[in-house]
Amino acid sequence: MIIGAGLAFYRIIEGKDVLTLYHKHDRKAIGSLGLHKSWANEEERFQNLRIKEIGYVLAKDYWGQGLMPEAVRALMD
């Protein structure tokens, strides 16, 4: 489990590289964050690189609080 200032996220959704984002204080699910295969993996010139894309969804009530940058930083660590 990874816990930051405002988030706790620890559940894999549907066996994919997608995490449910929970608000730390009330444990309410407020969004998701995932690593996805990049289009660049299909390009011959990028075959030597391991490239992933980050996708996320966050409930509008939680926008502007710095939660998603916090979650992305934790994911990258």
Coordinates of C-alpha atoms in Angstrom, one line a residue:
M1 CA 0.0 0.0 0.0
I2 CA 1.2 3.5 -0.8
I3 CA 0.0 6.3 1.3
G4 CA 0.6 10.0 0.6
A5 CA -0.5 13.2 2.1
G6 CA -4.1 12.8 0.8
L7 CA -4.2 9.5 -1.0
A8 CA -4.1 5.8 -0.3
F9 CA -4.0 3.6 -3.4
Y10 CA -3.5 -0.1 -3.4
R11 CA -6.0 -2.1 -5.3
I12 CA -5.5 -3.4 -8.8
I13 CA -8.6 -3.1 -11.0
E14 CA -9.4 -6.1 -13.3
G15 CA -5.9 -7.5 -13.1
K16 CA -4.5 -4.6 -15.1
D17 CA -1.9 -2.0 -14.2
V18 CA -4.6 0.3 -12.8
L19 CA -4.9 1.4 -9.2
T20 CA -7.9 2.7 -7.4
L21 CA -7.3 6.0 -5.7
Y22 CA -8.7 6.3 -2.2
H23 CA -8.9 9.5 -0.2
K24 CA -6.7 9.0 2.9
H25 CA -9.2 10.4 5.4
D26 CA -12.5 8.9 4.5
R27 CA -11.2 5.9 2.4
K28 CA -13.7 6.9 -0.4
A29 CA -12.7 5.8 -3.9
I30 CA -12.1 9.0 -5.8
G31 CA -10.4 7.9 -9.0
S32 CA -7.9 5.6 -10.7
L33 CA -4.4 5.8 -12.1
G34 CA -2.8 3.4 -14.5
L35 CA 0.1 2.4 -16.6
H36 CA -0.7 1.5 -20.2
K37 CA 1.1 0.3 -23.3
S38 CA 2.2 3.2 -25.4
W39 CA 1.7 3.7 -29.1
A40 CA 5.4 4.1 -29.3
N41 CA 5.9 0.4 -28.6
E42 CA 4.6 -0.2 -32.1
E43 CA 7.2 2.0 -33.7
E44 CA 10.4 0.3 -34.9
R45 CA 12.5 3.3 -33.9
F46 CA 11.4 3.0 -30.3
Q47 CA 11.7 -0.8 -30.0
N48 CA 14.8 -0.6 -27.6
L49 CA 12.8 1.5 -25.2
R50 CA 10.3 0.4 -22.5
I51 CA 7.6 3.1 -22.8
K52 CA 4.4 3.3 -20.8
E53 CA 1.8 6.0 -20.7
I54 CA 0.0 7.2 -17.6
G55 CA -3.7 7.6 -17.6
Y56 CA -5.9 8.8 -14.7
V57 CA -9.4 9.8 -13.7
L58 CA -10.2 11.9 -10.6
A59 CA -13.6 12.9 -9.3
K60 CA -14.2 16.6 -9.9
D61 CA -14.7 17.4 -6.2
Y62 CA -11.0 16.5 -5.7
W63 CA -9.5 18.6 -8.5
G64 CA -7.1 21.4 -7.6
Q65 CA -5.8 19.8 -4.4
G66 CA -2.6 18.4 -5.8
L67 CA -3.7 14.8 -5.4
M68 CA -3.0 13.6 -8.9
P69 CA 0.6 14.9 -9.0
E70 CA 1.2 13.3 -5.7
A71 CA -0.2 9.9 -7.0
V72 CA 1.9 10.1 -10.2
R73 CA 5.1 10.9 -8.2
A74 CA 4.4 7.9 -5.9
L75 CA 3.8 5.7 -8.9
M76 CA 7.0 6.7 -10.5
D77 CA 9.0 6.1 -7.3

